[in-house]
GROMACS .gro file of C-alpha atoms in nm:
model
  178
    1UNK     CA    1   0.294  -0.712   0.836
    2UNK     CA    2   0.076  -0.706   0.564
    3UNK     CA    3  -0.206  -0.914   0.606
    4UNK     CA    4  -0.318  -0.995   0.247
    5UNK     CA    5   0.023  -1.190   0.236
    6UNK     CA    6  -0.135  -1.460   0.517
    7UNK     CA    7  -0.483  -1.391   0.431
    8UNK     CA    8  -0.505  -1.669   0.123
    9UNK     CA    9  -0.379  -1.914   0.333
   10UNK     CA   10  -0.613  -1.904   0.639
   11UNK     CA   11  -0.901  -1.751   0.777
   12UNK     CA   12  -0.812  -1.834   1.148
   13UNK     CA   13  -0.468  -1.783   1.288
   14UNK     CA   14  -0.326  -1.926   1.607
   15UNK     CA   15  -0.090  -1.719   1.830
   16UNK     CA   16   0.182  -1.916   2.031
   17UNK     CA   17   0.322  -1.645   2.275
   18UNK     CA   18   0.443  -1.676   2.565
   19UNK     CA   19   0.467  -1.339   2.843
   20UNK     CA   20   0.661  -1.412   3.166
   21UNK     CA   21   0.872  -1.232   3.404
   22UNK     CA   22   1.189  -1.323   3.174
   23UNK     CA   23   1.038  -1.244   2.862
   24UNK     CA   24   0.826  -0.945   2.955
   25UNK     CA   25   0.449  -0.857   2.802
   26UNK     CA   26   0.665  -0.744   2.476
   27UNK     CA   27   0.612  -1.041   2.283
   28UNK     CA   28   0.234  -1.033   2.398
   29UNK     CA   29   0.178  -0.685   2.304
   30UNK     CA   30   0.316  -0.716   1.982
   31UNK     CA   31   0.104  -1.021   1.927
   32UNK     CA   32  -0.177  -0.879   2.042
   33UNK     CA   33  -0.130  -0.586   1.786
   34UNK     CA   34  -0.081  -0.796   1.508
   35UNK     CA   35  -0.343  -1.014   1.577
   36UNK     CA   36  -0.562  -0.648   1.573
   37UNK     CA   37  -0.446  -0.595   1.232
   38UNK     CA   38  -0.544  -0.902   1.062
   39UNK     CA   39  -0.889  -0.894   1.232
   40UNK     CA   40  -0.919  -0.555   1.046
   41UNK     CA   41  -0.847  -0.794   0.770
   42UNK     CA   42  -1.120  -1.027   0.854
   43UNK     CA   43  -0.897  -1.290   0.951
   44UNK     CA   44  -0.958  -1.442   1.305
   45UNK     CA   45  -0.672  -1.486   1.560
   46UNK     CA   46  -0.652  -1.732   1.861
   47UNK     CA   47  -0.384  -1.739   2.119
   48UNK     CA   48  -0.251  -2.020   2.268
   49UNK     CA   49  -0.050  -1.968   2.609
   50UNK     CA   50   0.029  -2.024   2.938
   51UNK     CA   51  -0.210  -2.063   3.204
   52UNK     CA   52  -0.215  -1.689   3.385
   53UNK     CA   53  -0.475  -1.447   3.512
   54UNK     CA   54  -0.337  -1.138   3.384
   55UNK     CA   55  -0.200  -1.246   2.992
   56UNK     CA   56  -0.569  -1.424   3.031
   57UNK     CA   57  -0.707  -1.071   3.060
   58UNK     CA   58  -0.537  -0.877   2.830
   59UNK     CA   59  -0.562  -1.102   2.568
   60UNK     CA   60  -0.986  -1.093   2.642
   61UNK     CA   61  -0.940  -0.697   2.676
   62UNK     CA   62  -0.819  -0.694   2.308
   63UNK     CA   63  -1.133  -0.880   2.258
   64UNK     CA   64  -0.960  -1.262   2.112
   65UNK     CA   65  -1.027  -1.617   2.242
   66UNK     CA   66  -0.796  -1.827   2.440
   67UNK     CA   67  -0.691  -2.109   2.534
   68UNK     CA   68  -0.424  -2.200   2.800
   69UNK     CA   69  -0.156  -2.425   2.702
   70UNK     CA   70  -0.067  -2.780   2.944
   71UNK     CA   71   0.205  -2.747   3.221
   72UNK     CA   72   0.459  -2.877   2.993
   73UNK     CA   73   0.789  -2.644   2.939
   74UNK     CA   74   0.779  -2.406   2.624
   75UNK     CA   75   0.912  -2.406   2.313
   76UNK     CA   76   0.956  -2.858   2.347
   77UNK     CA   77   0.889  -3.098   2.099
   78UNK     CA   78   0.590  -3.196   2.385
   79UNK     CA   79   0.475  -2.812   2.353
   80UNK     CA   80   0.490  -2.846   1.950
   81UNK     CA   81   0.234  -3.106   1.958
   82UNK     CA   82   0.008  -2.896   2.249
   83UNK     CA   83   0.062  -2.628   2.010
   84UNK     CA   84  -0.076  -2.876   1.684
   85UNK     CA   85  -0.350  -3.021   1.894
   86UNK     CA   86  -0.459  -2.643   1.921
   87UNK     CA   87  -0.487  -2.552   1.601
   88UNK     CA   88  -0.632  -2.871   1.500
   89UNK     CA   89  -0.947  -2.781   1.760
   90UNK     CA   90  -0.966  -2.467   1.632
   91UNK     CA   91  -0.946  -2.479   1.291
   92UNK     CA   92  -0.628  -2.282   1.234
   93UNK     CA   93  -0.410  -2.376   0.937
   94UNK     CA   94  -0.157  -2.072   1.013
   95UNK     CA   95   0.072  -2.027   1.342
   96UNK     CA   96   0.235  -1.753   1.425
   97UNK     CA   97   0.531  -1.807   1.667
   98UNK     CA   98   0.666  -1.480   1.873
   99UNK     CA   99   0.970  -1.612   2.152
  100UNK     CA  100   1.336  -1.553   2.160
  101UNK     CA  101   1.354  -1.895   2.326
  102UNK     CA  102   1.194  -2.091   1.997
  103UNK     CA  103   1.434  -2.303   1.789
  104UNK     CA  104   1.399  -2.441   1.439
  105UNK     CA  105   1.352  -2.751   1.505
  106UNK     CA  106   1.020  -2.637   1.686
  107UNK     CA  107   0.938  -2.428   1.407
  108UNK     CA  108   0.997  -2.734   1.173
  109UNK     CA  109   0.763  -2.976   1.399
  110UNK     CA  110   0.525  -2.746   1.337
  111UNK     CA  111   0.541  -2.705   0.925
  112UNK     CA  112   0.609  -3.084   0.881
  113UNK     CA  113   0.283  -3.081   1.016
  114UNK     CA  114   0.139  -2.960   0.756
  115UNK     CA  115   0.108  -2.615   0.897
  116UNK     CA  116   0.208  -2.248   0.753
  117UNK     CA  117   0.402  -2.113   0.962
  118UNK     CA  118   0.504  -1.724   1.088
  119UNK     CA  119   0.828  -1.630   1.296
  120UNK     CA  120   0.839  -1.310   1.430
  121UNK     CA  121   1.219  -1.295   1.524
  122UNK     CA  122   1.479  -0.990   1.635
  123UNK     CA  123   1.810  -1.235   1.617
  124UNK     CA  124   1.833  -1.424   1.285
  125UNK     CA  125   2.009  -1.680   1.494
  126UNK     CA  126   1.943  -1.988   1.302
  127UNK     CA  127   1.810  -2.061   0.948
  128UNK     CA  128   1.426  -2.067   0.940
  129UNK     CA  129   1.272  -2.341   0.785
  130UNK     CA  130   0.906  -2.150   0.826
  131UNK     CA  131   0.733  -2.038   0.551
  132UNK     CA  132   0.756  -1.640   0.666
  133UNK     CA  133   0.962  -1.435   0.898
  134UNK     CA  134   0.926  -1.071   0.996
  135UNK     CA  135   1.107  -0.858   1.171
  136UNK     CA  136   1.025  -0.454   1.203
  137UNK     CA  137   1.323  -0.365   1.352
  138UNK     CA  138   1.538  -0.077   1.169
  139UNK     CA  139   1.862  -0.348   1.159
  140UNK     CA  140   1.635  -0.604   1.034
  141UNK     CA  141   1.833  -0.570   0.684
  142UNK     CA  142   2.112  -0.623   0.782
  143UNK     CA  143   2.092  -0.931   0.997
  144UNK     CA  144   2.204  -1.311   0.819
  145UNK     CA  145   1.880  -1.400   0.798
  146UNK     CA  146   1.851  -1.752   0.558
  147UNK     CA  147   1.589  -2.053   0.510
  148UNK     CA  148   1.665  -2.379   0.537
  149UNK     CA  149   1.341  -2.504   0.350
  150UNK     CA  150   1.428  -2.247   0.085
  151UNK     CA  151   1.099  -2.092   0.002
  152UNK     CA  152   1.046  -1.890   0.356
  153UNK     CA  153   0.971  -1.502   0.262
  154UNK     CA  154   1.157  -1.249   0.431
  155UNK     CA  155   0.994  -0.917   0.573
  156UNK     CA  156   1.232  -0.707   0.759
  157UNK     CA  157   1.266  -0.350   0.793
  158UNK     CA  158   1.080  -0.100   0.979
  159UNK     CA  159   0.787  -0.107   0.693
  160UNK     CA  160   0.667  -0.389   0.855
  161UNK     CA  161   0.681  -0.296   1.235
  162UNK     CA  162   0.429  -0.382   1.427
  163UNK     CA  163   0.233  -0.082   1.592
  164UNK     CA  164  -0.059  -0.080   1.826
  165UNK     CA  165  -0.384   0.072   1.645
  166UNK     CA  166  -0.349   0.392   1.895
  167UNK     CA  167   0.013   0.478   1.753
  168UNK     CA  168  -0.073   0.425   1.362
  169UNK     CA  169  -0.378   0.688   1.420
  170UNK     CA  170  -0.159   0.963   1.606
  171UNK     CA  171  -0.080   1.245   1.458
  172UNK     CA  172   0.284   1.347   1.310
  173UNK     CA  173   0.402   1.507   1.602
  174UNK     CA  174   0.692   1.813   1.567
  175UNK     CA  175   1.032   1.708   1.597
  176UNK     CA  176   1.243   1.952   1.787
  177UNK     CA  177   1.593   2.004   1.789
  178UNK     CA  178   1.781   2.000   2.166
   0.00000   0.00000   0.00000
């Protein structure tokens, strides 16, 4: 994602990830990467998510704050307003949201709020009423993908994949044919 395209909006961004044993540390990871990218940037990320040793951890590896979300279930309108309360402490004005499970009307709770608000998404499931969705996937271009607020900016296609900083440093390596 390019980060100039967030950056005049905030200077603090707040993650809302989960990373379970349904879900996987994929959602995490690529958080965790993007949030890498925009500190390169100079924009600041926070993540907000479930109370857990080991996301704990590799969120601090990565070197970002955190702070644990309530034992409420995910993705509710109850978790919405944990999610607000978060970025209201911390000063965020951006969210980015990163779950298969999310649902516009979370993602609308959220903007209503006053909030600008990032989807990353694979599934184009539902019309997005968020101010941006990305998706890096190679389909990405081919999915429905629509807004219902109208003015939500698409980024799809593998230009905008999200890569951990050891894989966009590597070398070009030879590609040889079997």
């Amino acid at each position: 994602i390019r980060a100039h395209q967030v950056g005049a909006v905030t200077a603090m961004v707040l993650f809302r990830v989960d990373a379970d044993h349904r879900a996987g540390l994929g959602h995490l990871q690529r958080s965790l990467s993007l949030a890498a990218a925009l500190r390169a940037k100079s924009l600041e990320s926070i993540f907000f998510t479930q109370a857990d040793s080991h996301r704990g951890e590799r969120i601090r590896e990565f070197g970002f704050p955190i702070c644990t979300h309530p034992t409420v279930d995910s993705w509710t309108d109850q978790d919405a307003k944990a999610t607000l309360a978060a970025a209201d402490h911390h000063g965020c004005d951006a969210i980015m949201v990163d779950s298969h499970d999310v649902e516009a009307d979370y993602l609308a709770l959220l903007r209503n709020a006053g909030r600008y608000v990032i989807a990353r998404d694979d599934l184009a499931s539902y019309p997005f009423p968020c101010q941006m969705v990305f998706n890096g996937n190679a389909d990405a271009p081919q999915l429905a993908y629509c807004s219902s607020s109208g003015d939500s900016v698409f980024l799809l296609g593998m230009e905008y994949i999200v890569l951990r900083q050891e894989y966009q440093e590597k070398p070009p390596g030879e590609v040889r044919q079997s």
